[in-house]
Amino acid sequence: MKLSNKLSIALFVLSVSTALAQQLPQFTQYMFNTISINPAYAGSRETFSVVGLHRSQWVGLEGGPETQTLSIHSPLRNDKVGLGFSFINDKLGYENFSYLYADFSYTIQTGVNSELAFGIKGGFTHYNLDEELLNDPSVVNDPFFNDVSNRWSPNVGAGLYWHSQRWYVGLSAPRILNTDYNNGGQGTLDYVALERISYYITGGYVFDLSETIKLKPSVLLKATNGAPLSFDISANFLFNETFWIGGGYRINQNAAAIGGIADFQISKQLRIGYAYEYPISDLRPYTSGTHEVLLMFEVFKSKRIKSPRYF
């Protein structure tokens, strides 16, 4: 086994032995992929919406995270009810997580131009380790690695999403249940929890700078039991209701990163976005940065859309 692979195993063993909490992946374009963290967002775009995203994090660093997401959501004929489905595939070194979840939302009117949605989600998380690791002579006889691999676990989440045409505020916990794979303390390592509850607070506002230019600042605050607090802030300019461009900054206890975002509305139905993120931490010498591509497809079959959607 290569030295770098042994280092990956050592880092993995360290992470599980110190009981670090597994977290949902982070995205530079979180403001365009809200359904992945908040079930109350389901149906809020007032049409059938499909969002796909690919993220290659810390390119050049062996074992760096790679993430793909796919979400589908839509309001029903009764505009108060929204349904959705979300899938996340997250790979970090030898670890692989797959999230399969269904979303439900119910919306009430809170003012002339504002609505409050309540959301719940439920589904399963699958966890496994690569065969390359499990078959390596240095770990093949250690039952711990086989004990924790290839596990399906149910989980549920909940969220609130309050918004108007110009602003939004969200509060969510997409995974409420802790997942304990310590097997009653029988494992060779003290592996306490695979998933721990995370809380997300999101918000944004759209300002008119001129007839053709708008500014939308957004924030995301994430708190996970057993992990550092994470804070994202971004600002995007919208030109002629067609082209978004902006940047963002993320900071937590261990690292920080800056990023740029460009998003283009190709047609009424199709939208594509790209984001680049660069660490300003100890990882900087080892990676060329993070790349993220987003694709959104929406179907407009009726005149139910009241105004352009900015989030």
PDB file of C-alpha atoms in Angstrom:
ATOM      1  CA  MET A   1       0.000   0.000   0.000  1.00  0.00           C
ATOM      2  CA  LYS A   2       1.269   3.483  -0.855  1.00  0.00           C
ATOM      3  CA  LEU A   3       2.345   5.767   1.965  1.00  0.00           C
ATOM      4  CA  SER A   4      -0.435   8.202   1.030  1.00  0.00           C
ATOM      5  CA  ASN A   5      -2.989   5.411   1.321  1.00  0.00           C
ATOM      6  CA  LYS A   6      -1.621   4.448   4.723  1.00  0.00           C
ATOM      7  CA  LEU A   7      -1.938   8.073   5.712  1.00  0.00           C
ATOM      8  CA  SER A   8      -5.575   8.016   4.593  1.00  0.00           C
ATOM      9  CA  ILE A   9      -6.218   4.984   6.804  1.00  0.00           C
ATOM     10  CA  ALA A  10      -4.457   6.647   9.716  1.00  0.00           C
ATOM     11  CA  LEU A  11      -6.595   9.744   9.312  1.00  0.00           C
ATOM     12  CA  PHE A  12      -9.714   7.587   9.101  1.00  0.00           C
ATOM     13  CA  VAL A  13      -8.809   5.660  12.256  1.00  0.00           C
ATOM     14  CA  LEU A  14      -8.081   8.926  14.055  1.00  0.00           C
ATOM     15  CA  SER A  15     -11.431  10.371  13.008  1.00  0.00           C
ATOM     16  CA  VAL A  16     -13.467   7.406  14.226  1.00  0.00           C
ATOM     17  CA  SER A  17     -11.476   6.890  17.416  1.00  0.00           C
ATOM     18  CA  THR A  18     -12.052  10.491  18.450  1.00  0.00           C
ATOM     19  CA  ALA A  19     -15.749  10.235  17.563  1.00  0.00           C
ATOM     20  CA  LEU A  20     -15.922  13.111  15.112  1.00  0.00           C
ATOM     21  CA  ALA A  21     -19.434  13.720  13.844  1.00  0.00           C
ATOM     22  CA  GLN A  22     -20.248  12.969  10.209  1.00  0.00           C
ATOM     23  CA  GLN A  23     -21.838  15.994   8.587  1.00  0.00           C
ATOM     24  CA  LEU A  24     -23.752  16.633   5.415  1.00  0.00           C
ATOM     25  CA  PRO A  25     -21.466  18.054   2.702  1.00  0.00           C
ATOM     26  CA  GLN A  26     -21.178  21.820   2.293  1.00  0.00           C
ATOM     27  CA  PHE A  27     -21.808  23.656  -0.983  1.00  0.00           C
ATOM     28  CA  THR A  28     -20.611  26.986  -2.316  1.00  0.00           C
ATOM     29  CA  GLN A  29     -23.936  27.342  -4.170  1.00  0.00           C
ATOM     30  CA  TYR A  30     -26.029  26.508  -1.101  1.00  0.00           C
ATOM     31  CA  MET A  31     -28.471  29.339  -1.913  1.00  0.00           C
ATOM     32  CA  PHE A  32     -29.517  27.506  -5.115  1.00  0.00           C
ATOM     33  CA  ASN A  33     -29.653  24.028  -3.512  1.00  0.00           C
ATOM     34  CA  THR A  34     -31.768  24.686  -0.414  1.00  0.00           C
ATOM     35  CA  ILE A  35     -33.854  21.519  -0.763  1.00  0.00           C
ATOM     36  CA  SER A  36     -30.821  19.419   0.226  1.00  0.00           C
ATOM     37  CA  ILE A  37     -30.898  20.831   3.782  1.00  0.00           C
ATOM     38  CA  ASN A  38     -34.477  22.068   4.322  1.00  0.00           C
ATOM     39  CA  PRO A  39     -37.581  19.984   3.478  1.00  0.00           C
ATOM     40  CA  ALA A  40     -39.842  23.035   3.885  1.00  0.00           C
ATOM     41  CA  TYR A  41     -38.371  24.356   0.622  1.00  0.00           C
ATOM     42  CA  ALA A  42     -40.189  21.621  -1.349  1.00  0.00           C
ATOM     43  CA  GLY A  43     -42.588  23.199  -3.859  1.00  0.00           C
ATOM     44  CA  SER A  44     -41.580  26.773  -3.007  1.00  0.00           C
ATOM     45  CA  ARG A  45     -40.459  27.559  -6.571  1.00  0.00           C
ATOM     46  CA  GLU A  46     -44.109  27.101  -7.643  1.00  0.00           C
ATOM     47  CA  THR A  47     -43.216  24.660 -10.431  1.00  0.00           C
ATOM     48  CA  PHE A  48     -41.627  21.265 -11.112  1.00  0.00           C
ATOM     49  CA  SER A  49     -37.934  21.773 -10.380  1.00  0.00           C
ATOM     50  CA  VAL A  50     -34.926  19.470 -10.835  1.00  0.00           C
ATOM     51  CA  VAL A  51     -31.499  20.434  -9.492  1.00  0.00           C
ATOM     52  CA  GLY A  52     -28.293  18.463 -10.005  1.00  0.00           C
ATOM     53  CA  LEU A  53     -24.909  19.380  -8.552  1.00  0.00           C
ATOM     54  CA  HIS A  54     -21.385  17.964  -8.701  1.00  0.00           C
ATOM     55  CA  ARG A  55     -18.656  19.108  -6.313  1.00  0.00           C
ATOM     56  CA  SER A  56     -14.966  18.136  -6.448  1.00  0.00           C
ATOM     57  CA  GLN A  57     -13.413  19.423  -3.239  1.00  0.00           C
ATOM     58  CA  TRP A  58      -9.685  20.032  -2.664  1.00  0.00           C
ATOM     59  CA  VAL A  59      -8.631  18.973  -6.165  1.00  0.00           C
ATOM     60  CA  GLY A  60      -5.110  17.539  -6.144  1.00  0.00           C
ATOM     61  CA  LEU A  61      -5.370  16.177  -2.607  1.00  0.00           C
ATOM     62  CA  GLU A  62      -5.692  12.380  -2.667  1.00  0.00           C
ATOM     63  CA  GLY A  63      -8.934  11.263  -1.063  1.00  0.00           C
ATOM     64  CA  GLY A  64     -10.496  14.724  -1.268  1.00  0.00           C
ATOM     65  CA  PRO A  65     -14.315  14.761  -1.018  1.00  0.00           C
ATOM     66  CA  GLU A  66     -16.460  14.318  -4.113  1.00  0.00           C
ATOM     67  CA  THR A  67     -20.195  14.941  -3.914  1.00  0.00           C
ATOM     68  CA  GLN A  68     -23.162  14.606  -6.255  1.00  0.00           C
ATOM     69  CA  THR A  69     -26.702  15.681  -5.439  1.00  0.00           C
ATOM     70  CA  LEU A  70     -30.015  15.334  -7.251  1.00  0.00           C
ATOM     71  CA  SER A  71     -33.258  16.854  -6.022  1.00  0.00           C
ATOM     72  CA  ILE A  72     -36.748  16.906  -7.510  1.00  0.00           C
ATOM     73  CA  HIS A  73     -39.609  18.878  -5.983  1.00  0.00           C
ATOM     74  CA  SER A  74     -42.907  20.429  -6.974  1.00  0.00           C
ATOM     75  CA  PRO A  75     -46.122  21.861  -5.514  1.00  0.00           C
ATOM     76  CA  LEU A  76     -49.268  19.784  -5.910  1.00  0.00           C
ATOM     77  CA  ARG A  77     -52.484  21.126  -7.442  1.00  0.00           C
ATOM     78  CA  ASN A  78     -53.176  22.417  -3.971  1.00  0.00           C
ATOM     79  CA  ASP A  79     -50.371  25.000  -3.821  1.00  0.00           C
ATOM     80  CA  LYS A  80     -50.147  24.605  -0.062  1.00  0.00           C
ATOM     81  CA  VAL A  81     -48.592  21.130  -0.362  1.00  0.00           C
ATOM     82  CA  GLY A  82     -45.154  20.408  -1.806  1.00  0.00           C
ATOM     83  CA  LEU A  83     -43.426  17.072  -2.382  1.00  0.00           C
ATOM     84  CA  GLY A  84     -39.797  16.346  -3.106  1.00  0.00           C
ATOM     85  CA  PHE A  85     -37.066  13.746  -3.319  1.00  0.00           C
ATOM     86  CA  SER A  86     -33.375  14.273  -2.671  1.00  0.00           C
ATOM     87  CA  PHE A  87     -30.328  12.077  -3.233  1.00  0.00           C
ATOM     88  CA  ILE A  88     -26.791  12.854  -2.069  1.00  0.00           C
ATOM     89  CA  ASN A  89     -23.715  10.737  -2.822  1.00  0.00           C
ATOM     90  CA  ASP A  90     -20.722  11.807  -0.759  1.00  0.00           C
ATOM     91  CA  LYS A  91     -17.267  10.201  -0.952  1.00  0.00           C
ATOM     92  CA  LEU A  92     -14.402  11.117   1.366  1.00  0.00           C
ATOM     93  CA  GLY A  93     -11.264   9.008   1.040  1.00  0.00           C
ATOM     94  CA  TYR A  94     -12.325   5.412   1.655  1.00  0.00           C
ATOM     95  CA  GLU A  95     -15.693   6.402   3.142  1.00  0.00           C
ATOM     96  CA  ASN A  96     -18.906   6.555   1.097  1.00  0.00           C
ATOM     97  CA  PHE A  97     -22.235   8.004   2.206  1.00  0.00           C
ATOM     98  CA  SER A  98     -25.494   7.851   0.234  1.00  0.00           C
ATOM     99  CA  TYR A  99     -28.592   9.746   1.387  1.00  0.00           C
ATOM    100  CA  LEU A 100     -32.047   8.886  -0.006  1.00  0.00           C
ATOM    101  CA  TYR A 101     -34.813  11.087   1.407  1.00  0.00           C
ATOM    102  CA  ALA A 102     -38.381  12.175   0.593  1.00  0.00           C
ATOM    103  CA  ASP A 103     -39.624  15.678   1.463  1.00  0.00           C
ATOM    104  CA  PHE A 104     -43.067  17.042   2.368  1.00  0.00           C
ATOM    105  CA  SER A 105     -44.048  20.660   2.991  1.00  0.00           C
ATOM    106  CA  TYR A 106     -47.211  22.513   3.923  1.00  0.00           C
ATOM    107  CA  THR A 107     -47.488  26.291   3.422  1.00  0.00           C
ATOM    108  CA  ILE A 108     -49.688  28.880   5.137  1.00  0.00           C
ATOM    109  CA  GLN A 109     -50.159  32.556   4.282  1.00  0.00           C
ATOM    110  CA  THR A 110     -48.646  34.895   6.878  1.00  0.00           C
ATOM    111  CA  GLY A 111     -49.231  38.220   5.147  1.00  0.00           C
ATOM    112  CA  VAL A 112     -50.117  39.841   1.853  1.00  0.00           C
ATOM    113  CA  ASN A 113     -46.793  38.805   0.310  1.00  0.00           C
ATOM    114  CA  SER A 114     -45.306  36.299   2.753  1.00  0.00           C
ATOM    115  CA  GLU A 115     -45.710  32.568   3.388  1.00  0.00           C
ATOM    116  CA  LEU A 116     -44.493  30.136   6.019  1.00  0.00           C
ATOM    117  CA  ALA A 117     -43.806  26.514   5.075  1.00  0.00           C
ATOM    118  CA  PHE A 118     -43.445  23.586   7.477  1.00  0.00           C
ATOM    119  CA  GLY A 119     -41.455  20.630   6.204  1.00  0.00           C
ATOM    120  CA  ILE A 120     -40.520  17.085   7.170  1.00  0.00           C
ATOM    121  CA  LYS A 121     -38.270  14.560   5.494  1.00  0.00           C
ATOM    122  CA  GLY A 122     -37.620  10.880   5.977  1.00  0.00           C
ATOM    123  CA  GLY A 123     -35.413   8.264   4.401  1.00  0.00           C
ATOM    124  CA  PHE A 124     -32.216   6.282   4.718  1.00  0.00           C
ATOM    125  CA  THR A 125     -28.482   6.846   4.908  1.00  0.00           C
ATOM    126  CA  HIS A 126     -26.134   4.188   3.543  1.00  0.00           C
ATOM    127  CA  TYR A 127     -22.538   3.967   4.757  1.00  0.00           C
ATOM    128  CA  ASN A 128     -19.781   1.773   3.380  1.00  0.00           C
ATOM    129  CA  LEU A 129     -16.015   1.535   3.009  1.00  0.00           C
ATOM    130  CA  ASP A 130     -14.185   0.920  -0.274  1.00  0.00           C
ATOM    131  CA  GLU A 131     -13.167  -2.652  -1.035  1.00  0.00           C
ATOM    132  CA  GLU A 132      -9.605  -1.418  -1.575  1.00  0.00           C
ATOM    133  CA  LEU A 133      -9.426  -0.594   2.112  1.00  0.00           C
ATOM    134  CA  LEU A 134     -11.246  -3.684   3.361  1.00  0.00           C
ATOM    135  CA  ASN A 135      -8.953  -5.985   1.329  1.00  0.00           C
ATOM    136  CA  ASP A 136      -5.728  -4.320   2.369  1.00  0.00           C
ATOM    137  CA  PRO A 137      -3.497  -6.674   4.434  1.00  0.00           C
ATOM    138  CA  SER A 138      -3.056  -4.066   7.163  1.00  0.00           C
ATOM    139  CA  VAL A 139      -6.782  -4.056   8.007  1.00  0.00           C
ATOM    140  CA  VAL A 140      -8.264  -7.205   6.442  1.00  0.00           C
ATOM    141  CA  ASN A 141      -8.131  -9.098   9.743  1.00  0.00           C
ATOM    142  CA  ASP A 142      -9.536  -6.238  11.813  1.00  0.00           C
ATOM    143  CA  PRO A 143     -13.274  -6.945  12.341  1.00  0.00           C
ATOM    144  CA  PHE A 144     -13.964  -3.296  13.136  1.00  0.00           C
ATOM    145  CA  PHE A 145     -13.773  -2.191   9.520  1.00  0.00           C
ATOM    146  CA  ASN A 146     -16.217  -4.869   8.357  1.00  0.00           C
ATOM    147  CA  ASP A 147     -18.532  -4.218  11.302  1.00  0.00           C
ATOM    148  CA  VAL A 148     -19.082  -0.565  10.451  1.00  0.00           C
ATOM    149  CA  SER A 149     -19.215  -0.951   6.651  1.00  0.00           C
ATOM    150  CA  ASN A 150     -22.305  -1.425   4.466  1.00  0.00           C
ATOM    151  CA  ARG A 151     -24.929  -0.117   6.884  1.00  0.00           C
ATOM    152  CA  TRP A 152     -28.391   1.329   6.122  1.00  0.00           C
ATOM    153  CA  SER A 153     -29.905   3.536   8.801  1.00  0.00           C
ATOM    154  CA  PRO A 154     -33.247   5.424   8.835  1.00  0.00           C
ATOM    155  CA  ASN A 155     -33.460   9.066   9.758  1.00  0.00           C
ATOM    156  CA  VAL A 156     -35.883  11.985   9.733  1.00  0.00           C
ATOM    157  CA  GLY A 157     -35.592  15.758   9.472  1.00  0.00           C
ATOM    158  CA  ALA A 158     -37.697  18.904   9.804  1.00  0.00           C
ATOM    159  CA  GLY A 159     -37.597  22.516   8.727  1.00  0.00           C
ATOM    160  CA  LEU A 160     -39.297  25.919   8.510  1.00  0.00           C
ATOM    161  CA  TYR A 161     -39.097  28.250   5.504  1.00  0.00           C
ATOM    162  CA  TRP A 162     -40.553  31.761   5.750  1.00  0.00           C
ATOM    163  CA  HIS A 163     -40.336  33.869   2.619  1.00  0.00           C
ATOM    164  CA  SER A 164     -41.759  36.521   0.347  1.00  0.00           C
ATOM    165  CA  GLN A 165     -40.802  37.492  -3.203  1.00  0.00           C
ATOM    166  CA  ARG A 166     -37.811  39.442  -1.862  1.00  0.00           C
ATOM    167  CA  TRP A 167     -36.512  37.679   1.251  1.00  0.00           C
ATOM    168  CA  TYR A 168     -36.323  34.315   2.966  1.00  0.00           C
ATOM    169  CA  VAL A 169     -35.404  32.842   6.350  1.00  0.00           C
ATOM    170  CA  GLY A 170     -34.997  29.123   6.976  1.00  0.00           C
ATOM    171  CA  LEU A 171     -34.412  26.919  10.015  1.00  0.00           C
ATOM    172  CA  SER A 172     -33.874  23.183   9.608  1.00  0.00           C
ATOM    173  CA  ALA A 173     -32.412  19.991  11.034  1.00  0.00           C
ATOM    174  CA  PRO A 174     -32.212  17.551   8.102  1.00  0.00           C
ATOM    175  CA  ARG A 175     -30.970  14.620  10.239  1.00  0.00           C
ATOM    176  CA  ILE A 176     -32.509  14.495  13.712  1.00  0.00           C
ATOM    177  CA  LEU A 177     -31.598  10.979  14.848  1.00  0.00           C
ATOM    178  CA  ASN A 178     -28.118  10.021  16.027  1.00  0.00           C
ATOM    179  CA  THR A 179     -26.776   6.850  14.392  1.00  0.00           C
ATOM    180  CA  ASP A 180     -24.665   4.749  16.769  1.00  0.00           C
ATOM    181  CA  TYR A 181     -22.439   2.071  15.254  1.00  0.00           C
ATOM    182  CA  ASN A 182     -20.396   1.342  18.339  1.00  0.00           C
ATOM    183  CA  ASN A 183     -22.101  -2.066  18.751  1.00  0.00           C
ATOM    184  CA  GLY A 184     -22.436  -1.573  22.461  1.00  0.00           C
ATOM    185  CA  GLY A 185     -18.746  -0.836  22.855  1.00  0.00           C
ATOM    186  CA  GLN A 186     -17.677  -4.180  21.332  1.00  0.00           C
ATOM    187  CA  GLY A 187     -15.710  -2.656  18.450  1.00  0.00           C
ATOM    188  CA  THR A 188     -11.916  -2.319  18.470  1.00  0.00           C
ATOM    189  CA  LEU A 189     -12.284   1.460  18.180  1.00  0.00           C
ATOM    190  CA  ASP A 190     -14.468   3.887  20.060  1.00  0.00           C
ATOM    191  CA  TYR A 191     -16.718   4.771  17.112  1.00  0.00           C
ATOM    192  CA  VAL A 192     -19.546   6.661  18.769  1.00  0.00           C
ATOM    193  CA  ALA A 193     -21.779   8.036  16.040  1.00  0.00           C
ATOM    194  CA  LEU A 194     -21.977   8.030  12.277  1.00  0.00           C
ATOM    195  CA  GLU A 195     -24.488  10.871  12.061  1.00  0.00           C
ATOM    196  CA  ARG A 196     -25.258  13.591  14.550  1.00  0.00           C
ATOM    197  CA  ILE A 197     -27.904  16.276  14.465  1.00  0.00           C
ATOM    198  CA  SER A 198     -27.054  19.456  12.535  1.00  0.00           C
ATOM    199  CA  TYR A 199     -28.958  22.745  12.642  1.00  0.00           C
ATOM    200  CA  TYR A 200     -29.068  25.139   9.694  1.00  0.00           C
ATOM    201  CA  ILE A 201     -30.116  28.791   9.675  1.00  0.00           C
ATOM    202  CA  THR A 202     -30.350  30.402   6.227  1.00  0.00           C
ATOM    203  CA  GLY A 203     -31.419  33.817   5.018  1.00  0.00           C
ATOM    204  CA  GLY A 204     -31.272  36.173   2.076  1.00  0.00           C
ATOM    205  CA  TYR A 205     -32.645  39.400   0.608  1.00  0.00           C
ATOM    206  CA  VAL A 206     -32.909  40.879  -2.894  1.00  0.00           C
ATOM    207  CA  PHE A 207     -32.112  44.589  -3.344  1.00  0.00           C
ATOM    208  CA  ASP A 208     -32.823  46.634  -6.488  1.00  0.00           C
ATOM    209  CA  LEU A 209     -29.697  48.570  -7.460  1.00  0.00           C
ATOM    210  CA  SER A 210     -31.164  49.732 -10.777  1.00  0.00           C
ATOM    211  CA  GLU A 211     -33.793  48.623 -13.297  1.00  0.00           C
ATOM    212  CA  THR A 212     -31.466  45.907 -14.599  1.00  0.00           C
ATOM    213  CA  ILE A 213     -29.212  45.077 -11.624  1.00  0.00           C
ATOM    214  CA  LYS A 214     -30.093  43.389  -8.347  1.00  0.00           C
ATOM    215  CA  LEU A 215     -28.016  42.353  -5.348  1.00  0.00           C
ATOM    216  CA  LYS A 216     -28.753  39.273  -3.261  1.00  0.00           C
ATOM    217  CA  PRO A 217     -26.731  38.681  -0.078  1.00  0.00           C
ATOM    218  CA  SER A 218     -27.183  35.262   1.568  1.00  0.00           C
ATOM    219  CA  VAL A 219     -26.048  33.640   4.811  1.00  0.00           C
ATOM    220  CA  LEU A 220     -25.869  30.110   6.176  1.00  0.00           C
ATOM    221  CA  LEU A 221     -25.034  29.143   9.737  1.00  0.00           C
ATOM    222  CA  LYS A 222     -24.509  25.467  10.554  1.00  0.00           C
ATOM    223  CA  ALA A 223     -24.104  23.951  14.013  1.00  0.00           C
ATOM    224  CA  THR A 224     -23.409  20.235  14.509  1.00  0.00           C
ATOM    225  CA  ASN A 225     -23.091  18.463  17.843  1.00  0.00           C
ATOM    226  CA  GLY A 226     -19.417  17.624  18.314  1.00  0.00           C
ATOM    227  CA  ALA A 227     -18.168  19.766  15.389  1.00  0.00           C
ATOM    228  CA  PRO A 228     -17.072  23.387  14.908  1.00  0.00           C
ATOM    229  CA  LEU A 229     -19.643  26.062  14.054  1.00  0.00           C
ATOM    230  CA  SER A 230     -19.615  26.914  10.331  1.00  0.00           C
ATOM    231  CA  PHE A 231     -20.635  30.247   8.805  1.00  0.00           C
ATOM    232  CA  ASP A 232     -21.113  31.101   5.106  1.00  0.00           C
ATOM    233  CA  ILE A 233     -21.793  34.531   3.683  1.00  0.00           C
ATOM    234  CA  SER A 234     -22.176  35.386   0.009  1.00  0.00           C
ATOM    235  CA  ALA A 235     -23.325  38.191  -2.259  1.00  0.00           C
ATOM    236  CA  ASN A 236     -24.496  37.817  -5.858  1.00  0.00           C
ATOM    237  CA  PHE A 237     -25.355  40.417  -8.475  1.00  0.00           C
ATOM    238  CA  LEU A 238     -28.137  39.677 -10.989  1.00  0.00           C
ATOM    239  CA  PHE A 239     -28.020  41.361 -14.403  1.00  0.00           C
ATOM    240  CA  ASN A 240     -31.132  41.583 -16.606  1.00  0.00           C
ATOM    241  CA  GLU A 241     -32.792  38.676 -14.758  1.00  0.00           C
ATOM    242  CA  THR A 242     -30.342  36.394 -16.585  1.00  0.00           C
ATOM    243  CA  PHE A 243     -26.796  36.372 -15.226  1.00  0.00           C
ATOM    244  CA  TRP A 244     -25.685  35.966 -11.610  1.00  0.00           C
ATOM    245  CA  ILE A 245     -22.120  36.665 -10.505  1.00  0.00           C
ATOM    246  CA  GLY A 246     -20.698  37.009  -7.013  1.00  0.00           C
ATOM    247  CA  GLY A 247     -18.564  35.538  -4.284  1.00  0.00           C
ATOM    248  CA  GLY A 248     -18.639  33.973  -0.864  1.00  0.00           C
ATOM    249  CA  TYR A 249     -16.650  33.329   2.294  1.00  0.00           C
ATOM    250  CA  ARG A 250     -16.808  30.377   4.692  1.00  0.00           C
ATOM    251  CA  ILE A 251     -15.208  30.080   8.098  1.00  0.00           C
ATOM    252  CA  ASN A 252     -15.204  27.557  10.918  1.00  0.00           C
ATOM    253  CA  GLN A 253     -12.881  26.721  13.766  1.00  0.00           C
ATOM    254  CA  ASN A 254     -10.415  24.776  11.629  1.00  0.00           C
ATOM    255  CA  ALA A 255     -10.488  26.313   8.154  1.00  0.00           C
ATOM    256  CA  ALA A 256     -11.661  29.125   5.920  1.00  0.00           C
ATOM    257  CA  ALA A 257     -12.295  29.477   2.195  1.00  0.00           C
ATOM    258  CA  ILE A 258     -13.227  32.101  -0.364  1.00  0.00           C
ATOM    259  CA  GLY A 259     -15.154  31.433  -3.560  1.00  0.00           C
ATOM    260  CA  GLY A 260     -16.614  32.865  -6.739  1.00  0.00           C
ATOM    261  CA  ILE A 261     -19.970  32.053  -8.372  1.00  0.00           C
ATOM    262  CA  ALA A 262     -21.310  32.511 -11.907  1.00  0.00           C
ATOM    263  CA  ASP A 263     -24.825  31.431 -12.866  1.00  0.00           C
ATOM    264  CA  PHE A 264     -26.535  31.786 -16.248  1.00  0.00           C
ATOM    265  CA  GLN A 265     -30.233  31.423 -17.135  1.00  0.00           C
ATOM    266  CA  ILE A 266     -29.858  29.815 -20.576  1.00  0.00           C
ATOM    267  CA  SER A 267     -33.608  29.663 -21.143  1.00  0.00           C
ATOM    268  CA  LYS A 268     -36.772  29.876 -19.083  1.00  0.00           C
ATOM    269  CA  GLN A 269     -36.405  26.174 -18.295  1.00  0.00           C
ATOM    270  CA  LEU A 270     -32.632  25.691 -18.067  1.00  0.00           C
ATOM    271  CA  ARG A 271     -30.031  27.248 -15.795  1.00  0.00           C
ATOM    272  CA  ILE A 272     -26.371  26.391 -15.231  1.00  0.00           C
ATOM    273  CA  GLY A 273     -24.000  27.541 -12.517  1.00  0.00           C
ATOM    274  CA  TYR A 274     -20.312  27.203 -11.676  1.00  0.00           C
ATOM    275  CA  ALA A 275     -18.469  27.938  -8.441  1.00  0.00           C
ATOM    276  CA  TYR A 276     -14.800  27.907  -7.517  1.00  0.00           C
ATOM    277  CA  GLU A 277     -13.601  27.829  -3.924  1.00  0.00           C
ATOM    278  CA  TYR A 278     -10.059  28.207  -2.599  1.00  0.00           C
ATOM    279  CA  PRO A 279      -8.962  27.404   0.962  1.00  0.00           C
ATOM    280  CA  ILE A 280      -7.189  30.068   3.004  1.00  0.00           C
ATOM    281  CA  SER A 281      -5.956  27.609   5.608  1.00  0.00           C
ATOM    282  CA  ASP A 282      -3.241  24.994   6.100  1.00  0.00           C
ATOM    283  CA  LEU A 283      -4.656  23.020   3.140  1.00  0.00           C
ATOM    284  CA  ARG A 284      -3.671  25.749   0.685  1.00  0.00           C
ATOM    285  CA  PRO A 285      -0.286  24.242  -0.420  1.00  0.00           C
ATOM    286  CA  TYR A 286      -1.838  20.847  -1.184  1.00  0.00           C
ATOM    287  CA  THR A 287      -4.821  21.675  -3.399  1.00  0.00           C
ATOM    288  CA  SER A 288      -5.684  23.785  -6.421  1.00  0.00           C
ATOM    289  CA  GLY A 289      -9.154  24.466  -5.020  1.00  0.00           C
ATOM    290  CA  THR A 290     -12.724  23.206  -5.258  1.00  0.00           C
ATOM    291  CA  HIS A 291     -14.956  23.095  -8.341  1.00  0.00           C
ATOM    292  CA  GLU A 292     -18.744  22.934  -8.301  1.00  0.00           C
ATOM    293  CA  VAL A 293     -21.199  22.691 -11.224  1.00  0.00           C
ATOM    294  CA  LEU A 294     -24.962  23.118 -10.832  1.00  0.00           C
ATOM    295  CA  LEU A 295     -27.714  22.417 -13.370  1.00  0.00           C
ATOM    296  CA  MET A 296     -31.364  23.384 -12.850  1.00  0.00           C
ATOM    297  CA  PHE A 297     -34.268  22.358 -15.059  1.00  0.00           C
ATOM    298  CA  GLU A 298     -37.834  23.579 -14.492  1.00  0.00           C
ATOM    299  CA  VAL A 299     -41.109  22.914 -16.273  1.00  0.00           C
ATOM    300  CA  PHE A 300     -43.637  25.733 -16.608  1.00  0.00           C
ATOM    301  CA  LYS A 301     -47.032  24.324 -17.564  1.00  0.00           C
ATOM    302  CA  SER A 302     -49.243  27.004 -16.137  1.00  0.00           C
ATOM    303  CA  LYS A 303     -49.417  30.692 -15.212  1.00  0.00           C
ATOM    304  CA  ARG A 304     -49.086  29.930 -11.511  1.00  0.00           C
ATOM    305  CA  ILE A 305     -45.691  31.713 -11.305  1.00  0.00           C
ATOM    306  CA  LYS A 306     -46.436  35.113  -9.778  1.00  0.00           C
ATOM    307  CA  SER A 307     -42.990  36.681 -10.262  1.00  0.00           C
ATOM    308  CA  PRO A 308     -39.354  35.825 -11.070  1.00  0.00           C
ATOM    309  CA  ARG A 309     -37.839  33.499  -8.450  1.00  0.00           C
ATOM    310  CA  TYR A 310     -34.583  34.716  -6.912  1.00  0.00           C
ATOM    311  CA  PHE A 311     -34.112  31.804  -4.501  1.00  0.00           C
TER     312      PHE A 311
END
